[in-house]
Coordinates of C-alpha atoms and ligand atoms in Angstrom, one line a residue:
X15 CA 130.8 124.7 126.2
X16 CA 130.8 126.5 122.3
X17 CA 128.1 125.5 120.0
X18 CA 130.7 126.4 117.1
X19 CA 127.9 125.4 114.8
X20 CA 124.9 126.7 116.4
X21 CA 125.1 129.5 113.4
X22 CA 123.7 126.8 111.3
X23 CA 120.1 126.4 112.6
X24 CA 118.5 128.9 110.5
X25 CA 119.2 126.7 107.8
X26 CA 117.0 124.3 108.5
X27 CA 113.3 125.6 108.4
X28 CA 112.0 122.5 110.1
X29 CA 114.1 123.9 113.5
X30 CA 111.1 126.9 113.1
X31 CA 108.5 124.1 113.7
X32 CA 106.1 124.7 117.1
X33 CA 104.0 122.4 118.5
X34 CA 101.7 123.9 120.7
X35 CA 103.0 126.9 119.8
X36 CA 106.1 125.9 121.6
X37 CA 109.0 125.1 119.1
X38 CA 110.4 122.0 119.1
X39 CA 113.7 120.8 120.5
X40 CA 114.6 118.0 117.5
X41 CA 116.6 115.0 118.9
X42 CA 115.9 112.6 116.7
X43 CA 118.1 112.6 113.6
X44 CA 119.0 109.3 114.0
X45 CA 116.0 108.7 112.6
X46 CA 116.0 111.2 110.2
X47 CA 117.6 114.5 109.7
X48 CA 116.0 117.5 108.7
X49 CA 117.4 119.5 105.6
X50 CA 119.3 122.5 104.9
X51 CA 117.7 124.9 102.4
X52 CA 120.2 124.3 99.8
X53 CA 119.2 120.9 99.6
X54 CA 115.6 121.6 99.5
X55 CA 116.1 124.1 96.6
X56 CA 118.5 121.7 95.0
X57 CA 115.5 119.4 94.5
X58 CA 113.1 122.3 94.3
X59 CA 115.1 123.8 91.2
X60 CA 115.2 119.8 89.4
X61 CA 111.4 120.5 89.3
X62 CA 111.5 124.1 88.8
X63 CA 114.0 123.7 85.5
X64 CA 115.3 120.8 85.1
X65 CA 112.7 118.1 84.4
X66 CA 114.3 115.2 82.3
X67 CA 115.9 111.5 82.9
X68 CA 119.2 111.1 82.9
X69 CA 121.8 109.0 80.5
X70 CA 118.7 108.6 78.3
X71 CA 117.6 112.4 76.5
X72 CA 118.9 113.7 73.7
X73 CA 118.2 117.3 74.3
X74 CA 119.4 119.9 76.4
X75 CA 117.8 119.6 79.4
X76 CA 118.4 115.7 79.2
X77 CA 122.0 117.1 79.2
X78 CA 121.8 119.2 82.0
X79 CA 119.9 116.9 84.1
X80 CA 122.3 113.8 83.8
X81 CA 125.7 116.9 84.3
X82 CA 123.8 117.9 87.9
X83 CA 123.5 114.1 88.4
X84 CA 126.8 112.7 87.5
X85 CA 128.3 116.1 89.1
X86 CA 126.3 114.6 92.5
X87 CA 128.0 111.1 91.9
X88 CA 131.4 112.7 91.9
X89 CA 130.5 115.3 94.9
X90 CA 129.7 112.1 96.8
X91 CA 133.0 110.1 96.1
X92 CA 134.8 113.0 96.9
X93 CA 133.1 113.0 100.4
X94 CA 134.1 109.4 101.0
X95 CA 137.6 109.5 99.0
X96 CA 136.0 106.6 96.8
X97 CA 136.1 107.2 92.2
X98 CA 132.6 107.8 91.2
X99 CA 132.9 104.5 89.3
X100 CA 132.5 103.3 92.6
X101 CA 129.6 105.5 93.7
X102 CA 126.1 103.5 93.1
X103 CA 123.2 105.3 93.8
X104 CA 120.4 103.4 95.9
X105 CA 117.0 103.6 97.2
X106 CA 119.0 103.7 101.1
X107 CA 120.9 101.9 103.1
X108 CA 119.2 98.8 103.3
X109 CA 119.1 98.2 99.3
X110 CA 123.1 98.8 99.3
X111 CA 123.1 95.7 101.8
X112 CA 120.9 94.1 99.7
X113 CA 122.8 94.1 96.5
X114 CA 125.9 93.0 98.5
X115 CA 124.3 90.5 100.1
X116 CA 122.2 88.8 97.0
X117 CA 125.0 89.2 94.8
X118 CA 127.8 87.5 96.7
X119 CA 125.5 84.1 96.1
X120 CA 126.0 82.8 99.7
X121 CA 125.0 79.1 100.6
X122 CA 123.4 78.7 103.8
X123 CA 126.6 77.2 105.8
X124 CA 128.3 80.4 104.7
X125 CA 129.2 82.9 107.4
X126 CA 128.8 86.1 108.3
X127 CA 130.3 87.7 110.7
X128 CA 128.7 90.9 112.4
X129 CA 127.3 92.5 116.0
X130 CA 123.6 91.6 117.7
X131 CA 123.7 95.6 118.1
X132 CA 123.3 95.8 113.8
X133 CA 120.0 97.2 112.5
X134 CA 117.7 95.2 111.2
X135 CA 118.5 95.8 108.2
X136 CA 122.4 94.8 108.1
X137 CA 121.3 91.8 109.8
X138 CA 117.9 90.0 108.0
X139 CA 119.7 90.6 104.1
X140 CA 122.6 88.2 105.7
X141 CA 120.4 86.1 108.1
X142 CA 118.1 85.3 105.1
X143 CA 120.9 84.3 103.0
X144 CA 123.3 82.4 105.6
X145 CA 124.3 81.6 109.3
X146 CA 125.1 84.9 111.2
X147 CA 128.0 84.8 113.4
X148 CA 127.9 87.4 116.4
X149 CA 130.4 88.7 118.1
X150 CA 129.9 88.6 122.2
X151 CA 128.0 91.2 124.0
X152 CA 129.0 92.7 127.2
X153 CA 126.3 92.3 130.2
X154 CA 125.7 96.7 129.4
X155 CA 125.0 95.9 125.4
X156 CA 128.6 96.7 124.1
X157 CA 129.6 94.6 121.4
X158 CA 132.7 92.6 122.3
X159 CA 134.3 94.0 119.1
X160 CA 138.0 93.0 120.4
X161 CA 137.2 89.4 120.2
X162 CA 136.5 89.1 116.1
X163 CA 139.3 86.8 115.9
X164 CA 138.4 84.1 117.7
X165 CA 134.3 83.6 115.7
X166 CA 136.2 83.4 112.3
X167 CA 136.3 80.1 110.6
X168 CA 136.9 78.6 107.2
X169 CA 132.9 79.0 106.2
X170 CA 133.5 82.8 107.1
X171 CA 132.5 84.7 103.8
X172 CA 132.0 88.3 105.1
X173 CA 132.6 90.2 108.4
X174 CA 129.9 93.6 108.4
X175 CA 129.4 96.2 111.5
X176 CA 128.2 99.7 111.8
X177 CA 130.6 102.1 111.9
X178 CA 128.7 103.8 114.7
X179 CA 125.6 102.2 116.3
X180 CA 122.1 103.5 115.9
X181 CA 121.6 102.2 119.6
X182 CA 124.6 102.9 121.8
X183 CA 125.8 105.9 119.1
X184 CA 129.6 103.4 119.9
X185 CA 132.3 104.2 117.6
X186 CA 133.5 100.7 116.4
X187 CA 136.9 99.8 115.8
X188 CA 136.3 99.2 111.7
X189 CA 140.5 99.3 111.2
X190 CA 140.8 95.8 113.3
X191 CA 137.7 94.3 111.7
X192 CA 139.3 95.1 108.3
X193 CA 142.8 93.9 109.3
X194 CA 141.2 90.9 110.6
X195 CA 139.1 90.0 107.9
X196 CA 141.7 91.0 104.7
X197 CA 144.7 88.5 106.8
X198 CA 142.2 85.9 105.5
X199 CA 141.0 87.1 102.4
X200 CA 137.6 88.1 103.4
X201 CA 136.0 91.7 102.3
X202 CA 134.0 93.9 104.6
X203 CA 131.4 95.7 104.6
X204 CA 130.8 98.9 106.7
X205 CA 127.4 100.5 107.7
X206 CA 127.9 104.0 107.9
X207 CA 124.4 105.0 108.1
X208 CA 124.3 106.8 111.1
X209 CA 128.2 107.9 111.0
X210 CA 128.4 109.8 107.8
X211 CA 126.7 112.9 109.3
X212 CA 129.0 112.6 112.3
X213 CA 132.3 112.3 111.2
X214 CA 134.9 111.8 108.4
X215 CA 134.9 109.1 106.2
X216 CA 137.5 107.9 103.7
X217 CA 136.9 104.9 102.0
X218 CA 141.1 104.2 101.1
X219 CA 142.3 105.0 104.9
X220 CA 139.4 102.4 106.3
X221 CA 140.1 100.1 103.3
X222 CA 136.8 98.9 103.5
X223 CA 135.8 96.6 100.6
X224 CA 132.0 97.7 100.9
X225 CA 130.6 100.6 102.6
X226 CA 126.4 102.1 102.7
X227 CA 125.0 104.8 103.8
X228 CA 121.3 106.2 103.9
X229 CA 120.6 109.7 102.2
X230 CA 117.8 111.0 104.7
X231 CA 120.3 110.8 107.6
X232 CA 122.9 112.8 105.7
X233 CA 120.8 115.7 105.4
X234 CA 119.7 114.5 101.8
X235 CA 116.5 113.8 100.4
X236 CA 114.6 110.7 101.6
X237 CA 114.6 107.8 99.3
X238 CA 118.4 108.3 98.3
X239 CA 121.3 106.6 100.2
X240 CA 124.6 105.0 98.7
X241 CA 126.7 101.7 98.0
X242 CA 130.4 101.9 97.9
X243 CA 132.3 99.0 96.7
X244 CA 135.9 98.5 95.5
X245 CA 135.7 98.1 91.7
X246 CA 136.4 94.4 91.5
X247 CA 134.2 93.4 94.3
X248 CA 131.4 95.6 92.9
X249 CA 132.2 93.5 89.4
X250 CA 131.7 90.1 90.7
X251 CA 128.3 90.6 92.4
X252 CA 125.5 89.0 90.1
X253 CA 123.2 91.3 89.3
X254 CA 120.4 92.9 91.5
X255 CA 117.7 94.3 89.2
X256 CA 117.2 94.2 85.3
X257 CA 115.6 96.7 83.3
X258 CA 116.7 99.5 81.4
X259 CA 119.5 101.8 82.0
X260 CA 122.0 98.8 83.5
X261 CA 122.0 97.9 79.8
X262 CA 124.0 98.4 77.2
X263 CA 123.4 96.5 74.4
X264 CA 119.6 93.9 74.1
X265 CA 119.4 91.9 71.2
X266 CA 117.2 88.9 70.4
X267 CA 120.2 86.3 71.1
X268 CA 121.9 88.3 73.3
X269 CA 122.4 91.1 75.5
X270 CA 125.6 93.4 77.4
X271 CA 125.1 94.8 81.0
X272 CA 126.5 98.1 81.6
X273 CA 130.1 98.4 83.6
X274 CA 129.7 99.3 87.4
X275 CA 128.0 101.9 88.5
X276 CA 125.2 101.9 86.1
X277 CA 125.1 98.1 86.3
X278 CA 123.4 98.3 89.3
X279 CA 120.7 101.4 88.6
X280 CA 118.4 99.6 86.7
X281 CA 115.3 102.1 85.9
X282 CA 114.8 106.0 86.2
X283 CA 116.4 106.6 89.2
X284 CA 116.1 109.1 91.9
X285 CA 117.4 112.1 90.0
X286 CA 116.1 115.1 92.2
X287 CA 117.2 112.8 95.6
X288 CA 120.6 112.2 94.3
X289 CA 121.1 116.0 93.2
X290 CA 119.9 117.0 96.7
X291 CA 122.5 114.1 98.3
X292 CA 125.1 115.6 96.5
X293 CA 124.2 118.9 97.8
X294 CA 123.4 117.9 101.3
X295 CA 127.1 116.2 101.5
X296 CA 128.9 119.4 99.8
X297 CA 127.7 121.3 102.1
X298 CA 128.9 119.4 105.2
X299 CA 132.2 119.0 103.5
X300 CA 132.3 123.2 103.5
X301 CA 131.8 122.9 107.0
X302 CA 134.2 120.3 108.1
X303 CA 133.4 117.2 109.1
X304 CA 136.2 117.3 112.0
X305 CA 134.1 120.5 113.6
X306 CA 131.3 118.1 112.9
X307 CA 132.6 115.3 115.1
X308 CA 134.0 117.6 117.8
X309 CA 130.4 119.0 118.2
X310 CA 128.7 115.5 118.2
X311 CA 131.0 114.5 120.8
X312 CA 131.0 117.8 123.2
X313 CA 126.9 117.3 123.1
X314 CA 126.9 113.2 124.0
X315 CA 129.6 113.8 126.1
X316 CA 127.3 116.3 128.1
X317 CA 124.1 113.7 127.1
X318 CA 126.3 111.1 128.7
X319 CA 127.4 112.5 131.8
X320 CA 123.6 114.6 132.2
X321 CA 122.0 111.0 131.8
X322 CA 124.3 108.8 134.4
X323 CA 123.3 110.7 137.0
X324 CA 119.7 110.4 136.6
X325 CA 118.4 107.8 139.5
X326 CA 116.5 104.6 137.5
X327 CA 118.0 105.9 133.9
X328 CA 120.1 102.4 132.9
X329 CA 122.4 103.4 129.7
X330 CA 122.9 100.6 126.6
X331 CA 126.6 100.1 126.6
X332 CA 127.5 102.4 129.5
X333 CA 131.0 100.9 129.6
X334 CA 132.4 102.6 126.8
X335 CA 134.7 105.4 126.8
X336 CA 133.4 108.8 126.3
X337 CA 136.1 109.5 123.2
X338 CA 134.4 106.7 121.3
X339 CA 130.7 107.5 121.8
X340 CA 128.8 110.4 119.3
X341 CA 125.7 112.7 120.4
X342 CA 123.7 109.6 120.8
X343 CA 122.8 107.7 123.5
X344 CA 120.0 105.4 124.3
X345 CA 118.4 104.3 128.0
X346 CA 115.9 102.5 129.9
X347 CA 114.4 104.0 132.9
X348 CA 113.8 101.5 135.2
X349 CA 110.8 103.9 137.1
X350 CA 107.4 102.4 138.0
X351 CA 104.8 103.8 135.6
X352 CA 106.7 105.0 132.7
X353 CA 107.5 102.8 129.7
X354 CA 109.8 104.0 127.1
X355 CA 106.8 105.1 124.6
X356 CA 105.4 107.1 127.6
X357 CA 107.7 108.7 128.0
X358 CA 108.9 109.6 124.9
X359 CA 105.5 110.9 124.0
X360 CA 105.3 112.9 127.5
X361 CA 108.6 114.3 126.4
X362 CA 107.2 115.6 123.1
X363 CA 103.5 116.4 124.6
X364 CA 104.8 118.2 127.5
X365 CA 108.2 119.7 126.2
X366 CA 107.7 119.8 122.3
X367 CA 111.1 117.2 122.7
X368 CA 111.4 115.3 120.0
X369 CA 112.9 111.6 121.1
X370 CA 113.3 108.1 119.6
X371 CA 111.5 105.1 121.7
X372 CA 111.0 101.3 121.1
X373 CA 113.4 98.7 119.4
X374 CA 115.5 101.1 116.9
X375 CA 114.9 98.4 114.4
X376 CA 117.4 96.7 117.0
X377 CA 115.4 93.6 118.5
X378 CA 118.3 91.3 119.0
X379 CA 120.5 93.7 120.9
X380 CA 117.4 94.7 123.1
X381 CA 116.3 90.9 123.5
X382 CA 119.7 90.0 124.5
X383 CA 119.6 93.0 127.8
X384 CA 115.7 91.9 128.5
X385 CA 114.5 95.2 127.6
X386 CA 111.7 96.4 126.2
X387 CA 112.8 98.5 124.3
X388 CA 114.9 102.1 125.3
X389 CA 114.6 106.0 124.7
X390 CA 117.1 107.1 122.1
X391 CA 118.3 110.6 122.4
X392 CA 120.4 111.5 118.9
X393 CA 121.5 115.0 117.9
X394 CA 122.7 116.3 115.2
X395 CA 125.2 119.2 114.2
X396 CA 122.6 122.1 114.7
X397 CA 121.6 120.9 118.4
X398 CA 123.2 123.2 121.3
X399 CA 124.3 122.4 124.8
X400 CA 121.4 124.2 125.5
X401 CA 119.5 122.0 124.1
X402 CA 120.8 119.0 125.9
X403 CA 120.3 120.8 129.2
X404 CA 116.7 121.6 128.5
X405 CA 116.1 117.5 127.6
X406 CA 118.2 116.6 130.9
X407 CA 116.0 119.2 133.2
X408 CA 113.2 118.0 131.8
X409 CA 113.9 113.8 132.6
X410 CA 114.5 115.0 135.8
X411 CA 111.3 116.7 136.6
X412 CA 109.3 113.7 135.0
X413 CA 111.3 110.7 136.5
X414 CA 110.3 112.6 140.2
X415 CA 107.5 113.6 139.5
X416 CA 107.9 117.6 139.2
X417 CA 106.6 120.0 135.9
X418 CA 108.8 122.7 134.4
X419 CA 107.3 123.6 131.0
Ligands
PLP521 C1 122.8 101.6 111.5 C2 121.7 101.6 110.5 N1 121.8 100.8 109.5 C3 120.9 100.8 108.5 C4 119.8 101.6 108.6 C5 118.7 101.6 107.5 O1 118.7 102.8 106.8 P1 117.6 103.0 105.7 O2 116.2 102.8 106.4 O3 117.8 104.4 105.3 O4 117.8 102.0 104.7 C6 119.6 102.5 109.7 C7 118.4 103.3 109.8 O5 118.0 103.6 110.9 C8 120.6 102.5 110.7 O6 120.5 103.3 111.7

């Protein structure tokens, strides 16, 4: 097995990071990802030389500050095949929901349409607003995706899913959802927060009519993350936030908001986060996000496999095919003595292994299989088979009871 971009680890300086003077093995970037140097010197140099807002300065390092951040806008767009007009910058995932989902002015017999396996946070924004409509759940925890069909009704407003699961790291079928959903006129929005840093996105192919993602997990700077809308959809949501910047004109009778995107970036925004975004997704663009994919799905095919034959180790959504699953997979050991927290933290005390444990911000799905709560194990494009092996070895020594490290 080739770790065809195992040449990239030197540049991330967190990879150098010991614990106990043992470095660490990082699994855990569906959490967060750590950053490649170019993106910390992107935001380093903002500070360094380039210290003004943006659309507001009339001076030459107002002008250069709002080039580097418009320049970021289009970098992004490219990334996702999307105009920048359609580019909005946000705080992160969850505020792109957020705008979608107060600005479509839902009634509370609406319907949305969506998973139990979505994150909290493209879940509560709709629940809040409407009646959530799940799809079914196999008895493993894999949504029964195939079945969309039959839980739309005339009250349906909106159909959402995550493109790949923060929980079972599932691939979801976002072309039928789409098909689905536009035969009736409905738009939908994709959650691509944990699949933009696995594989290639293009906003025209998926036709989505909404799509987020979260900055920190693309390699960017935390604090950043991005709403894509088709322009007209974007155009008739009402308004999020008011303040300056999403205005152009204020009088005393009256007053103009701004077109899309600025309409919805009231206030300074995140000017060093988005420069570093657009230099964290450049920079996986030069590398190709089809290498990308091929690597997350060599290492959670080898996670996959590694885990299943573990005695006691129960997989979320073990029924779906290897070719639709990324480097991410989460578990529940079913072995007296060990809950998932335990063992996380022996994982990382013992082995410097650093794992995700508890609910991934995914109650329902975990309410729904009566557990409380898994071990997530999520690579990213600088982990090595090697890597994987060490994390496998080392479940099997504490789930019977041996000591390798
Ligand atoms: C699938 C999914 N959606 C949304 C989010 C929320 O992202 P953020 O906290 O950056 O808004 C996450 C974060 O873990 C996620 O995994």
């Amino acid at each position: 097995m080739s770790d065809s971009l195992s040449f990239t680890r030197k540049e991330f300086p967190f990879l150098r990071r010991q614990i106990d003077g043992n470095q660490i093995i990082y699994l855990d970037s569906a959490s967060t990802a750590p950053k490649p140097q170019c993106v910390i010197d992107a935001v380093a140099q903002v500070y360094n030389d380039t210290t003004a807002n943006v659309h507001r300065g009339i001076h030459t390092i107002a002008d250069e500050a709002t080039t580097a951040y418009e320049n970021a806008r289009r970098e992004i767009a490219s990334f996702l095949n999307a105009s920048p007009s359609e580019i909005i910058f946000t705080r992160n995932a969850t505020e792109g929901i957020n705008i979608v989902a107060n600005g479509m002015r839902l009634l509370p017999d609406d319907e949305v349409v969506l998973t139990v396996a979505e994150h909290h946070s493209n879940y509560l924004p709709w629940r809040l607003r409407a009646k959530v409509v799940p799809v079914g759940l196999s008895p493993d925890g894999l949504p029964l995706y195939q079945d969309v069909e039959s839980v739309l009704s005339p009250r349906t407003k909106l159909l959402t899913l995550a493109h790949v699961s923060n929980t079972t790291g599932i691939i979801a079928p976002v072309e039928q959802w789409v098909e689905n959903a536009h035969r009736r006129g409905h738009p939908v929005l994709i959650d691509a927060s944990q699949s933009a840093s696995h594989l290639p996105l293009d906003v025209r192919t998926m036709d989505c009519d909404f799509l987020v993602l979260s900055g920190h997990k693309l390699m960017g700077p935390s604090g950043t993350g991005i709403l894509y809308g088709k322009r007209e959809r974007l155009a008739n949501l009402s308004l999020y936030q008011s303040g300056g910047g999403m205005v152009r004109y204020h009088g005393e009778a009256r007053f103009e908001v701004q077109d899309v995107p600025q309409r919805f970036e009231a206030g300074t925004p995140n000017i060093e986060g988005a420069i570093g975004l657009g230099v964290a997704v450049a920079w996986l663009r030069n590398l190709g996000m089809s290498k990308v994919l091929a690597h997350s799905q060599s290492l959670g095919a080898q996670l996959f496999e590694g885990l299943s034959t573990i005695p006691g180790i129960r997989i979320v959504a073990s029924s779906a095919p290897i070719e639709k699953r990324i480097g991410l997979v989460s578990f529940n050991l079913d072995t007296p003595g060990f809950s998932q927290d335990s063992l996380a933290r022996l994982l990382c005390d013992r082995y410097q292994i650093l794992v995700g444990g508890g609910y991934h911000c995914a109650h329902i799905l975990h309410h729904r299989l009566g557990l409380d709560g898994t071990l997530r194990i999520s690579t990213q494009l600088f982990n090595t088979h090697e890597e994987i092996e060490i994390v496998l070895s080392a479940l099997r020594e504490l789930t019977s009871g041996t000591n390798c490290r």
